[in-house]
mmCIF file of N, CA and C in Angstrom:
data_model
loop_
_atom_site.group_PDB
_atom_site.id
_atom_site.type_symbol
_atom_site.label_atom_id
_atom_site.label_comp_id
_atom_site.label_asym_id
_atom_site.label_seq_id
_atom_site.Cartn_x
_atom_site.Cartn_y
_atom_site.Cartn_z
ATOM 1 N N VAL A 1 -26.413 -30.204 -64.919
ATOM 2 C CA VAL A 1 -26.790 -29.911 -66.354
ATOM 3 C C VAL A 1 -25.965 -29.807 -67.246
ATOM 4 N N TRP A 2 -25.695 -30.576 -67.991
ATOM 5 C CA TRP A 2 -24.559 -30.202 -69.150
ATOM 6 C C TRP A 2 -25.090 -28.947 -69.884
ATOM 7 N N HIS A 3 -24.010 -27.837 -69.987
ATOM 8 C CA HIS A 3 -24.306 -26.716 -70.522
ATOM 9 C C HIS A 3 -23.205 -26.489 -71.696
ATOM 10 N N LEU A 4 -22.125 -27.483 -71.647
ATOM 11 C CA LEU A 4 -21.087 -27.132 -72.801
ATOM 12 C C LEU A 4 -20.569 -28.530 -73.458
ATOM 13 N N PHE A 5 -20.530 -28.616 -74.503
ATOM 14 C CA PHE A 5 -19.930 -29.831 -75.197
ATOM 15 C C PHE A 5 -18.628 -29.379 -75.844
ATOM 16 N N VAL A 6 -17.666 -29.721 -75.085
ATOM 17 C CA VAL A 6 -16.459 -28.946 -75.741
ATOM 18 C C VAL A 6 -15.339 -29.915 -76.585
ATOM 19 N N ILE A 7 -14.988 -29.734 -77.594
ATOM 20 C CA ILE A 7 -14.329 -30.805 -78.267
ATOM 21 C C ILE A 7 -12.884 -30.077 -78.123
ATOM 22 N N ARG A 8 -11.520 -31.055 -78.775
ATOM 23 C CA ARG A 8 -10.159 -30.017 -78.920
ATOM 24 C C ARG A 8 -10.036 -30.535 -80.054
ATOM 25 N N SER A 9 -9.447 -29.804 -81.117
ATOM 26 C CA SER A 9 -8.761 -29.632 -82.314
ATOM 27 C C SER A 9 -7.458 -28.585 -82.622
ATOM 28 N N ASN A 10 -6.841 -29.419 -83.289
ATOM 29 C CA ASN A 10 -5.314 -28.847 -83.681
ATOM 30 C C ASN A 10 -5.324 -27.511 -84.680
ATOM 31 N N GLN A 11 -6.606 -27.620 -85.223
ATOM 32 C CA GLN A 11 -7.314 -27.171 -86.341
ATOM 33 C C GLN A 11 -8.471 -26.493 -86.220
ATOM 34 N N ARG A 12 -8.743 -25.734 -84.646
ATOM 35 C CA ARG A 12 -9.908 -25.076 -84.368
ATOM 36 C C ARG A 12 -10.269 -24.336 -84.947
ATOM 37 N N ASN A 13 -9.471 -23.330 -85.259
ATOM 38 C CA ASN A 13 -10.018 -22.378 -86.514
ATOM 39 C C ASN A 13 -10.720 -22.491 -87.744
ATOM 40 N N GLN A 14 -10.122 -23.579 -88.262
ATOM 41 C CA GLN A 14 -10.455 -24.100 -89.633
ATOM 42 C C GLN A 14 -11.658 -24.935 -89.246
ATOM 43 N N LEU A 15 -11.771 -25.552 -88.415
ATOM 44 C CA LEU A 15 -12.841 -26.356 -87.967
ATOM 45 C C LEU A 15 -14.073 -25.614 -87.623
ATOM 46 N N GLN A 16 -13.928 -24.757 -86.956
ATOM 47 C CA GLN A 16 -15.020 -23.724 -86.504
ATOM 48 C C GLN A 16 -15.752 -22.856 -87.839
ATOM 49 N N GLN A 17 -14.853 -22.541 -89.098
ATOM 50 C CA GLN A 17 -15.187 -21.922 -89.701
ATOM 51 C C GLN A 17 -15.992 -22.994 -90.684
ATOM 52 N N TYR A 18 -15.379 -24.209 -90.824
ATOM 53 C CA TYR A 18 -16.055 -25.490 -92.060
ATOM 54 C C TYR A 18 -17.338 -25.673 -91.100
ATOM 55 N N LEU A 19 -17.402 -25.678 -89.689
ATOM 56 C CA LEU A 19 -19.051 -25.628 -89.086
ATOM 57 C C LEU A 19 -19.729 -24.785 -89.617
ATOM 58 N N THR A 20 -19.095 -23.707 -89.327
ATOM 59 C CA THR A 20 -20.044 -22.319 -89.687
ATOM 60 C C THR A 20 -20.520 -22.234 -91.387
ATOM 61 N N ASN A 21 -19.667 -22.725 -92.252
ATOM 62 C CA ASN A 21 -20.316 -22.646 -93.796
ATOM 63 C C ASN A 21 -21.242 -23.949 -93.988
ATOM 64 N N HIS A 22 -21.327 -24.669 -92.776
ATOM 65 C CA HIS A 22 -22.471 -25.848 -92.752
ATOM 66 C C HIS A 22 -23.602 -25.426 -91.679
ATOM 67 N N GLN A 23 -23.664 -24.261 -91.680
ATOM 68 C CA GLN A 23 -24.639 -23.770 -90.523
ATOM 69 C C GLN A 23 -25.191 -24.127 -89.117
ATOM 70 N N ILE A 24 -23.851 -24.595 -88.680
ATOM 71 C CA ILE A 24 -23.917 -25.222 -87.190
ATOM 72 C C ILE A 24 -22.663 -24.237 -86.783
ATOM 73 N N GLN A 25 -23.743 -23.491 -85.587
ATOM 74 C CA GLN A 25 -22.760 -22.663 -84.697
ATOM 75 C C GLN A 25 -21.918 -23.022 -83.785
ATOM 76 N N THR A 26 -21.122 -22.662 -83.451
ATOM 77 C CA THR A 26 -19.984 -23.024 -82.578
ATOM 78 C C THR A 26 -19.280 -21.984 -81.635
ATOM 79 N N LEU A 27 -19.057 -21.997 -80.311
ATOM 80 C CA LEU A 27 -18.055 -20.822 -79.783
ATOM 81 C C LEU A 27 -17.070 -21.100 -79.152
ATOM 82 N N ILE A 28 -16.152 -20.269 -79.169
ATOM 83 C CA ILE A 28 -14.756 -20.421 -78.064
ATOM 84 C C ILE A 28 -14.859 -19.802 -76.660
ATOM 85 N N HIS A 29 -15.541 -20.314 -75.824
ATOM 86 C CA HIS A 29 -15.977 -19.933 -74.230
ATOM 87 C C HIS A 29 -14.845 -19.483 -73.753
ATOM 88 N N TYR A 30 -13.550 -19.771 -74.122
ATOM 89 C CA TYR A 30 -12.221 -19.295 -73.099
ATOM 90 C C TYR A 30 -10.976 -19.218 -73.801
ATOM 91 N N PRO A 31 -11.404 -18.029 -74.659
ATOM 92 C CA PRO A 31 -9.965 -18.017 -75.795
ATOM 93 C C PRO A 31 -8.610 -17.534 -74.868
ATOM 94 N N VAL A 32 -8.721 -16.955 -73.857
ATOM 95 C CA VAL A 32 -7.836 -16.517 -73.273
ATOM 96 C C VAL A 32 -7.330 -17.359 -71.810
ATOM 97 N N PRO A 33 -6.437 -17.956 -72.097
ATOM 98 C CA PRO A 33 -6.121 -18.491 -70.250
ATOM 99 C C PRO A 33 -6.123 -17.114 -69.249
ATOM 100 N N PRO A 34 -7.106 -17.625 -68.145
ATOM 101 C CA PRO A 34 -7.068 -17.154 -66.905
ATOM 102 C C PRO A 34 -5.808 -16.070 -66.400
ATOM 103 N N HIS A 35 -4.368 -16.947 -66.513
ATOM 104 C CA HIS A 35 -3.210 -16.273 -66.310
ATOM 105 C C HIS A 35 -3.079 -14.921 -67.018
ATOM 106 N N LEU A 36 -3.681 -15.198 -68.421
ATOM 107 C CA LEU A 36 -3.362 -13.947 -69.279
ATOM 108 C C LEU A 36 -4.120 -12.887 -69.350
ATOM 109 N N GLN A 37 -5.328 -13.138 -68.685
ATOM 110 C CA GLN A 37 -6.480 -12.154 -68.534
ATOM 111 C C GLN A 37 -5.961 -10.870 -67.608
ATOM 112 N N LYS A 38 -6.409 -9.767 -67.720
ATOM 113 C CA LYS A 38 -6.153 -8.518 -67.386
ATOM 114 C C LYS A 38 -6.399 -8.739 -65.985
ATOM 115 N N ALA A 39 -7.665 -8.988 -65.675
ATOM 116 C CA ALA A 39 -8.017 -9.460 -64.161
ATOM 117 C C ALA A 39 -6.797 -9.730 -63.128
ATOM 118 N N TYR A 40 -5.967 -10.864 -63.721
ATOM 119 C CA TYR A 40 -5.119 -11.414 -62.951
ATOM 120 C C TYR A 40 -3.524 -10.874 -63.190
ATOM 121 N N GLU A 41 -3.328 -9.693 -64.019
ATOM 122 C CA GLU A 41 -2.175 -9.015 -64.270
ATOM 123 C C GLU A 41 -1.025 -9.192 -62.796
ATOM 124 N N TYR A 42 -1.869 -8.896 -61.877
ATOM 125 C CA TYR A 42 -1.094 -8.742 -60.723
ATOM 126 C C TYR A 42 -0.225 -10.166 -60.054
ATOM 127 N N LEU A 43 -0.734 -11.395 -60.911
ATOM 128 C CA LEU A 43 0.226 -12.771 -60.548
ATOM 129 C C LEU A 43 1.346 -12.321 -61.675
ATOM 130 N N ASN A 44 1.546 -11.326 -62.419
ATOM 131 C CA ASN A 44 2.891 -11.170 -63.080
ATOM 132 C C ASN A 44 2.975 -12.772 -63.896
ATOM 133 N N LYS A 45 2.101 -13.102 -64.227
ATOM 134 C CA LYS A 45 2.295 -14.613 -65.389
ATOM 135 C C LYS A 45 2.465 -14.093 -66.611
ATOM 136 N N LYS A 46 2.957 -14.780 -67.530
ATOM 137 C CA LYS A 46 3.481 -14.570 -68.774
ATOM 138 C C LYS A 46 3.291 -15.624 -69.793
ATOM 139 N N PRO A 47 2.729 -15.434 -71.156
ATOM 140 C CA PRO A 47 2.810 -16.744 -71.719
ATOM 141 C C PRO A 47 4.125 -17.542 -71.715
ATOM 142 N N GLY A 48 3.671 -18.872 -71.994
ATOM 143 C CA GLY A 48 4.721 -19.916 -71.735
ATOM 144 C C GLY A 48 4.952 -20.226 -70.159
ATOM 145 N N ASP A 49 4.035 -19.439 -69.322
ATOM 146 C CA ASP A 49 4.261 -20.232 -67.748
ATOM 147 C C ASP A 49 3.319 -21.350 -67.422
ATOM 148 N N TYR A 50 2.086 -21.475 -68.458
ATOM 149 C CA TYR A 50 1.327 -22.555 -68.456
ATOM 150 C C TYR A 50 0.875 -23.254 -69.774
ATOM 151 N N PRO A 51 1.610 -23.845 -70.096
ATOM 152 C CA PRO A 51 1.657 -24.401 -71.702
ATOM 153 C C PRO A 51 0.381 -25.216 -71.715
ATOM 154 N N ILE A 52 -0.015 -25.997 -70.767
ATOM 155 C CA ILE A 52 -0.882 -26.753 -71.020
ATOM 156 C C ILE A 52 -2.245 -25.999 -70.914
ATOM 157 N N THR A 53 -2.740 -25.044 -70.332
ATOM 158 C CA THR A 53 -3.399 -24.118 -70.311
ATOM 159 C C THR A 53 -3.843 -23.515 -71.620
ATOM 160 N N GLU A 54 -2.627 -22.780 -72.007
ATOM 161 C CA GLU A 54 -2.603 -22.164 -73.089
ATOM 162 C C GLU A 54 -3.103 -22.828 -74.125
ATOM 163 N N ARG A 55 -2.148 -24.108 -74.196
ATOM 164 C CA ARG A 55 -2.681 -24.559 -75.414
ATOM 165 C C ARG A 55 -4.253 -25.410 -75.507
ATOM 166 N N MET A 56 -4.878 -25.679 -74.506
ATOM 167 C CA MET A 56 -6.459 -25.780 -74.094
ATOM 168 C C MET A 56 -6.804 -24.424 -74.810
ATOM 169 N N ALA A 57 -6.769 -23.766 -74.385
ATOM 170 C CA ALA A 57 -7.310 -22.224 -75.075
ATOM 171 C C ALA A 57 -7.100 -22.112 -76.490
ATOM 172 N N GLU A 58 -6.440 -22.661 -77.002
ATOM 173 C CA GLU A 58 -6.002 -22.479 -78.669
ATOM 174 C C GLU A 58 -6.700 -23.778 -79.071
ATOM 175 N N THR A 59 -7.342 -24.583 -78.257
ATOM 176 C CA THR A 59 -7.893 -25.466 -79.291
ATOM 177 C C THR A 59 -8.913 -26.274 -79.061
ATOM 178 N N CYS A 60 -9.709 -25.344 -77.972
ATOM 179 C CA CYS A 60 -10.967 -26.167 -77.360
ATOM 180 C C CYS A 60 -12.447 -25.417 -78.275
ATOM 181 N N LEU A 61 -13.424 -25.973 -78.633
ATOM 182 C CA LEU A 61 -14.666 -25.360 -79.147
ATOM 183 C C LEU A 61 -15.484 -26.148 -78.886
ATOM 184 N N SER A 62 -16.936 -25.324 -78.453
ATOM 185 C CA SER A 62 -18.000 -25.783 -78.056
ATOM 186 C C SER A 62 -18.685 -25.948 -79.144
ATOM 187 N N LEU A 63 -19.670 -26.913 -79.390
ATOM 188 C CA LEU A 63 -20.363 -27.641 -80.332
ATOM 189 C C LEU A 63 -21.595 -27.619 -79.733
ATOM 190 N N PRO A 64 -22.771 -27.441 -80.453
ATOM 191 C CA PRO A 64 -24.079 -27.025 -79.867
ATOM 192 C C PRO A 64 -24.859 -28.249 -78.676
ATOM 193 N N ILE A 65 -25.441 -27.814 -77.859
ATOM 194 C CA ILE A 65 -25.794 -28.374 -76.978
ATOM 195 C C ILE A 65 -26.881 -27.932 -76.113
ATOM 196 N N TRP A 66 -28.276 -28.244 -76.392
ATOM 197 C CA TRP A 66 -29.368 -27.795 -75.559
ATOM 198 C C TRP A 66 -30.427 -28.679 -75.324
ATOM 199 N N PRO A 67 -31.536 -28.815 -74.429
ATOM 200 C CA PRO A 67 -32.396 -29.749 -74.301
ATOM 201 C C PRO A 67 -32.917 -29.927 -75.539
ATOM 202 N N GLY A 68 -33.450 -29.000 -76.171
ATOM 203 C CA GLY A 68 -34.085 -28.880 -77.751
ATOM 204 C C GLY A 68 -33.426 -29.519 -78.719
ATOM 205 N N LEU A 69 -32.360 -29.714 -78.340
ATOM 206 C CA LEU A 69 -31.667 -30.154 -79.886
ATOM 207 C C LEU A 69 -32.093 -31.649 -80.187
ATOM 208 N N LYS A 70 -32.509 -31.846 -81.362
ATOM 209 C CA LYS A 70 -33.108 -32.870 -82.245
ATOM 210 C C LYS A 70 -31.934 -33.759 -82.560
ATOM 211 N N ASP A 71 -32.274 -35.120 -82.511
ATOM 212 C CA ASP A 71 -31.123 -36.192 -83.028
ATOM 213 C C ASP A 71 -30.798 -35.724 -84.408
ATOM 214 N N VAL A 72 -31.843 -35.421 -85.289
ATOM 215 C CA VAL A 72 -31.291 -35.487 -86.554
ATOM 216 C C VAL A 72 -29.977 -33.855 -86.858
ATOM 217 N N ASP A 73 -30.269 -33.109 -85.746
ATOM 218 C CA ASP A 73 -29.552 -32.217 -85.658
ATOM 219 C C ASP A 73 -27.938 -32.647 -85.466
ATOM 220 N N VAL A 74 -28.185 -33.344 -84.034
ATOM 221 C CA VAL A 74 -27.027 -34.039 -83.633
ATOM 222 C C VAL A 74 -26.507 -35.049 -84.867
ATOM 223 N N ALA A 75 -27.176 -35.507 -85.472
ATOM 224 C CA ALA A 75 -26.526 -36.504 -86.332
ATOM 225 C C ALA A 75 -25.932 -35.352 -87.759
ATOM 226 N N LYS A 76 -26.503 -34.200 -88.184
ATOM 227 C CA LYS A 76 -25.797 -33.657 -88.768
ATOM 228 C C LYS A 76 -24.194 -33.073 -88.177
ATOM 229 N N VAL A 77 -24.053 -32.764 -87.229
ATOM 230 C CA VAL A 77 -22.860 -32.151 -86.826
ATOM 231 C C VAL A 77 -21.953 -33.331 -86.732
ATOM 232 N N ILE A 78 -22.331 -34.672 -86.278
ATOM 233 C CA ILE A 78 -21.598 -35.578 -86.226
ATOM 234 C C ILE A 78 -20.729 -35.836 -87.687
ATOM 235 N N GLN A 79 -21.686 -35.586 -88.709
ATOM 236 C CA GLN A 79 -21.294 -36.067 -89.937
ATOM 237 C C GLN A 79 -20.287 -35.024 -90.209
ATOM 238 N N VAL A 80 -20.560 -33.770 -90.390
ATOM 239 C CA VAL A 80 -20.019 -32.667 -90.783
ATOM 240 C C VAL A 80 -18.452 -32.778 -90.011
ATOM 241 N N ILE A 81 -18.716 -32.893 -88.926
ATOM 242 C CA ILE A 81 -17.239 -33.216 -88.285
ATOM 243 C C ILE A 81 -16.542 -34.358 -88.736
ATOM 244 N N ASN A 82 -17.426 -35.453 -89.333
ATOM 245 C CA ASN A 82 -16.456 -36.710 -89.638
ATOM 246 C C ASN A 82 -15.903 -36.077 -90.960
ATOM 247 N N ASP A 83 -16.486 -35.246 -91.752
ATOM 248 C CA ASP A 83 -16.333 -35.063 -93.198
ATOM 249 C C ASP A 83 -15.085 -34.047 -93.019
ATOM 250 N N PHE A 84 -14.919 -33.432 -92.063
ATOM 251 C CA PHE A 84 -13.967 -32.168 -92.107
ATOM 252 C C PHE A 84 -12.426 -32.816 -92.141
ATOM 253 N N LYS A 85 -11.784 -32.474 -93.525
ATOM 254 C CA LYS A 85 -10.277 -32.790 -93.426
ATOM 255 C C LYS A 85 -9.259 -31.867 -92.934
#
């Protein structure tokens, strides 16, 4: 079952705001990499230890996806993203 449709953008926060301004809800599901979360402090990892993971956390954005999403809504998401500069 598909439950997330994740994209990456170097302008993630700006894109998220742009989509919000166009009434398209997005989420950032994993804003903090696991090795920097409190639950994993015992591993003694610090920022920079896993640069790829950290970059993913900074650039990933989840777009709307659910079984009832209409084709017209999908087209709107595509158009708004394509219009983003």
